[in-house]
Tab-separated table of N, CA and C in Angstrom:
chain	number	residue	atom	x	y	z
A	1	MET	N	0.818	-1.090	-0.239
A	1	MET	CA	-0.251	0.323	-0.242
A	1	MET	C	0.653	1.103	0.278
A	2	LEU	N	0.783	2.324	-1.356
A	2	LEU	CA	0.955	3.081	-0.586
A	2	LEU	C	0.405	4.480	-0.075
A	3	ILE	N	0.768	4.965	0.787
A	3	ILE	CA	-0.123	6.475	1.214
A	3	ILE	C	0.546	8.030	0.737
A	4	LYS	N	-0.300	8.690	-0.128
A	4	LYS	CA	0.484	9.363	-0.606
A	4	LYS	C	-0.262	10.987	0.164
A	5	ASN	N	0.869	12.118	0.068
A	5	ASN	CA	0.162	13.313	0.454
A	5	ASN	C	-0.192	13.375	2.486
A	6	VAL	N	0.609	12.799	3.070
A	6	VAL	CA	-0.023	12.095	4.466
A	6	VAL	C	1.349	13.247	5.167
A	7	ARG	N	0.443	13.866	6.326
A	7	ARG	CA	1.424	14.971	7.425
A	7	ARG	C	2.043	13.635	8.461
A	8	SER	N	3.002	13.851	8.618
A	8	SER	CA	3.491	12.966	10.349
A	8	SER	C	3.464	13.763	11.403
A	9	LEU	N	3.048	13.792	12.620
A	9	LEU	CA	3.109	14.077	13.878
A	9	LEU	C	4.291	13.289	14.604
A	10	ARG	N	4.799	14.067	14.893
A	10	ARG	CA	6.252	13.933	15.799
A	10	ARG	C	6.258	14.904	17.337
A	11	LEU	N	6.392	13.399	18.232
A	11	LEU	CA	6.155	14.209	19.527
A	11	LEU	C	7.301	15.706	19.754
A	12	ARG	N	6.791	16.756	20.498
A	12	ARG	CA	7.423	18.257	20.715
A	12	ARG	C	8.316	18.735	19.357
A	13	ARG	N	7.516	18.094	18.306
A	13	ARG	CA	7.861	19.416	17.114
A	13	ARG	C	6.953	19.420	16.265
A	14	VAL	N	7.189	20.002	15.493
A	14	VAL	CA	6.331	20.408	14.220
A	14	VAL	C	5.869	19.700	13.272
A	15	PRO	N	5.110	18.899	12.783
A	15	PRO	CA	4.664	18.053	11.947
A	15	PRO	C	5.643	18.178	10.726
A	16	LEU	N	5.464	17.047	9.742
A	16	LEU	CA	6.640	16.750	8.471
A	16	LEU	C	5.576	17.700	7.616
A	17	PRO	N	5.904	17.990	6.498
A	17	PRO	CA	5.555	18.113	5.408
A	17	PRO	C	4.547	16.677	4.434
A	18	ARG	N	4.092	17.017	3.772
A	18	ARG	CA	3.565	15.776	3.480
A	18	ARG	C	4.344	15.234	3.118
A	19	LEU	N	4.279	13.792	3.025
A	19	LEU	CA	5.412	12.802	2.332
A	19	LEU	C	4.355	11.675	1.793
A	20	MET	N	5.115	10.713	1.962
A	20	MET	CA	4.051	9.221	0.763
A	20	MET	C	5.098	8.266	1.980
A	21	LEU	N	4.181	7.229	2.357
A	21	LEU	CA	4.400	6.159	3.069
A	21	LEU	C	4.545	4.742	2.080
A	22	LEU	N	5.333	3.613	2.222
A	22	LEU	CA	5.468	2.735	1.199
A	22	LEU	C	5.040	1.887	2.653
A	23	VAL	N	4.031	0.892	2.458
A	23	VAL	CA	4.109	0.078	3.194
A	23	VAL	C	3.423	-1.632	3.028
A	24	LYS	N	4.916	-2.567	3.802
A	24	LYS	CA	5.030	-3.535	2.422
A	24	LYS	C	5.079	-4.650	3.757
A	25	ASP	N	4.147	-5.617	4.082
A	25	ASP	CA	4.159	-6.557	5.180
A	25	ASP	C	3.415	-6.136	6.059
A	26	GLY	N	2.624	-5.074	6.767
A	26	GLY	CA	1.902	-4.330	7.941
A	26	GLY	C	3.386	-3.661	8.465
A	27	LYS	N	3.998	-3.336	7.609
A	27	LYS	CA	4.761	-2.446	8.313
A	27	LYS	C	5.985	-1.463	7.353
A	28	ILE	N	6.177	-0.179	7.824
A	28	ILE	CA	6.625	1.045	7.156
A	28	ILE	C	8.558	0.232	6.210
A	29	ALA	N	7.617	0.552	4.736
A	29	ALA	CA	9.422	-0.092	4.369
A	29	ALA	C	10.285	1.442	3.803
A	30	GLN	N	9.185	2.724	3.723
A	30	GLN	CA	10.083	3.705	3.020
A	30	GLN	C	9.196	4.785	3.719
A	31	ILE	N	10.016	6.043	3.334
A	31	ILE	CA	9.312	7.212	3.475
A	31	ILE	C	9.933	8.254	3.043
A	32	GLY	N	9.124	8.608	2.482
A	32	GLY	CA	9.880	9.954	0.877
A	32	GLY	C	8.711	11.151	0.837
A	33	LYS	N	9.421	11.381	-0.384
A	33	LYS	CA	8.514	12.919	-0.906
A	33	LYS	C	7.868	11.785	-2.603
A	34	ASN	N	8.750	11.327	-3.104
A	34	ASN	CA	8.416	10.874	-4.510
A	34	ASN	C	9.128	9.752	-4.194
A	35	ILE	N	7.365	8.679	-4.218
A	35	ILE	CA	8.531	6.912	-4.200
A	35	ILE	C	7.041	6.791	-5.021
A	36	ALA	N	8.022	5.813	-6.324
A	36	ALA	CA	6.577	5.318	-7.389
A	36	ALA	C	6.166	4.132	-6.676
A	37	ALA	N	4.664	4.018	-7.350
A	37	ALA	CA	4.074	2.676	-6.373
A	37	ALA	C	4.395	1.543	-7.435
A	38	PRO	N	5.027	0.858	-6.434
A	38	PRO	CA	4.542	-0.780	-7.083
A	38	PRO	C	3.791	-1.283	-8.247
A	39	GLN	N	3.872	-2.094	-8.930
A	39	GLN	CA	3.193	-2.799	-9.740
A	39	GLN	C	1.800	-3.154	-8.692
A	40	GLY	N	0.608	-2.610	-9.172
A	40	GLY	CA	-0.029	-3.363	-8.331
A	40	GLY	C	-0.581	-2.892	-6.451
A	41	VAL	N	0.680	-2.015	-6.301
A	41	VAL	CA	-0.272	-1.721	-5.199
A	41	VAL	C	-0.884	-0.491	-5.000
A	42	LYS	N	-2.074	-0.972	-3.648
A	42	LYS	CA	-3.218	0.240	-3.753
A	42	LYS	C	-2.199	1.378	-3.103
A	43	VAL	N	-2.686	2.583	-3.923
A	43	VAL	CA	-2.301	3.907	-3.127
A	43	VAL	C	-3.869	4.881	-2.792
A	44	ILE	N	-3.287	5.244	-1.837
A	44	ILE	CA	-4.707	6.150	-0.863
A	44	ILE	C	-4.385	7.337	-0.989
A	45	ASP	N	-4.745	8.338	-0.905
A	45	ASP	CA	-4.206	9.721	-1.018
A	45	ASP	C	-5.115	10.097	0.482
A	46	ALA	N	-4.018	10.818	1.398
A	46	ALA	CA	-4.678	10.721	2.503
A	46	ALA	C	-4.468	12.468	2.839
A	47	THR	N	-4.969	13.146	1.623
A	47	THR	CA	-4.879	15.098	1.844
A	47	THR	C	-5.764	14.982	3.573
A	48	GLY	N	-5.079	15.986	3.845
A	48	GLY	CA	-6.174	16.313	5.399
A	48	GLY	C	-5.784	15.579	6.182
A	49	LEU	N	-5.347	14.614	6.539
A	49	LEU	CA	-5.417	13.391	7.511
A	49	LEU	C	-3.869	13.247	7.838
A	50	PHE	N	-3.310	12.742	9.262
A	50	PHE	CA	-2.057	12.653	9.408
A	50	PHE	C	-2.221	11.334	10.242
A	51	VAL	N	-0.385	11.134	10.584
A	51	VAL	CA	-0.115	9.582	10.684
A	51	VAL	C	0.803	10.331	11.595
A	52	MET	N	0.403	8.729	12.703
A	52	MET	CA	1.465	9.691	14.477
A	52	MET	C	2.089	8.138	14.784
A	53	PRO	N	3.347	7.554	14.578
A	53	PRO	CA	4.313	7.058	14.402
A	53	PRO	C	4.180	6.148	16.072
A	54	GLY	N	4.001	5.305	15.885
A	54	GLY	CA	3.944	4.685	17.447
A	54	GLY	C	2.565	4.382	18.513
A	55	ILE	N	1.455	5.096	17.548
A	55	ILE	CA	0.154	5.057	18.138
A	55	ILE	C	-0.687	4.059	17.211
A	56	ILE	N	-1.112	2.756	17.571
A	56	ILE	CA	-1.363	1.612	17.382
A	56	ILE	C	-3.309	2.033	17.271
A	57	ASP	N	-3.823	1.968	18.257
A	57	ASP	CA	-4.630	2.176	18.441
A	57	ASP	C	-5.454	3.433	18.786
A	58	ALA	N	-6.460	3.668	18.087
A	58	ALA	CA	-6.734	4.867	18.150
A	58	ALA	C	-7.089	5.650	19.167
A	59	HIS	N	-7.857	5.114	20.023
A	59	HIS	CA	-7.785	5.063	21.610
A	59	HIS	C	-6.522	5.157	22.329
A	60	SER	N	-6.097	6.329	23.160
A	60	SER	CA	-4.845	6.471	23.493
A	60	SER	C	-5.009	7.121	24.178
A	61	HIS	N	-3.766	7.501	25.636
A	61	HIS	CA	-4.012	7.936	26.456
A	61	HIS	C	-2.403	8.143	26.787
A	62	ILE	N	-1.889	8.611	25.739
A	62	ILE	CA	-0.629	8.935	25.528
A	62	ILE	C	-0.399	10.563	26.846
A	63	ALA	N	-1.194	11.352	26.410
A	63	ALA	CA	-1.312	12.846	27.217
A	63	ALA	C	-1.303	12.770	28.773
A	64	LEU	N	-1.706	11.495	29.464
A	64	LEU	CA	-1.824	11.321	31.007
A	64	LEU	C	-0.074	11.176	31.430
A	65	ASP	N	0.723	10.997	30.392
A	65	ASP	CA	2.034	11.076	31.180
A	65	ASP	C	2.476	11.909	30.898
A	66	ALA	N	1.637	13.390	30.145
A	66	ALA	CA	2.375	14.997	30.984
A	66	ALA	C	1.977	15.686	32.156
A	67	ILE	N	0.259	14.390	32.800
A	67	ILE	CA	0.494	15.135	33.799
A	67	ILE	C	0.702	14.491	35.041
A	68	LYS	N	0.751	15.737	36.205
A	68	LYS	CA	1.748	14.835	37.821
A	68	LYS	C	0.839	15.665	38.260
């Protein structure tokens, strides 16, 4: 699967600009700006959406670590 026009959120940093993610066997295989879609790969346009590395479940309590 190739996901294009995605913005990546990183902890404590500004979001990365629009990128492309190539996913193979359920893992991110390549990240870049101009990745050619391999033959037969599904392409998803993620314009306006974000990806957040390390967060698997959409329901997360990651912010609770900041509360003391």
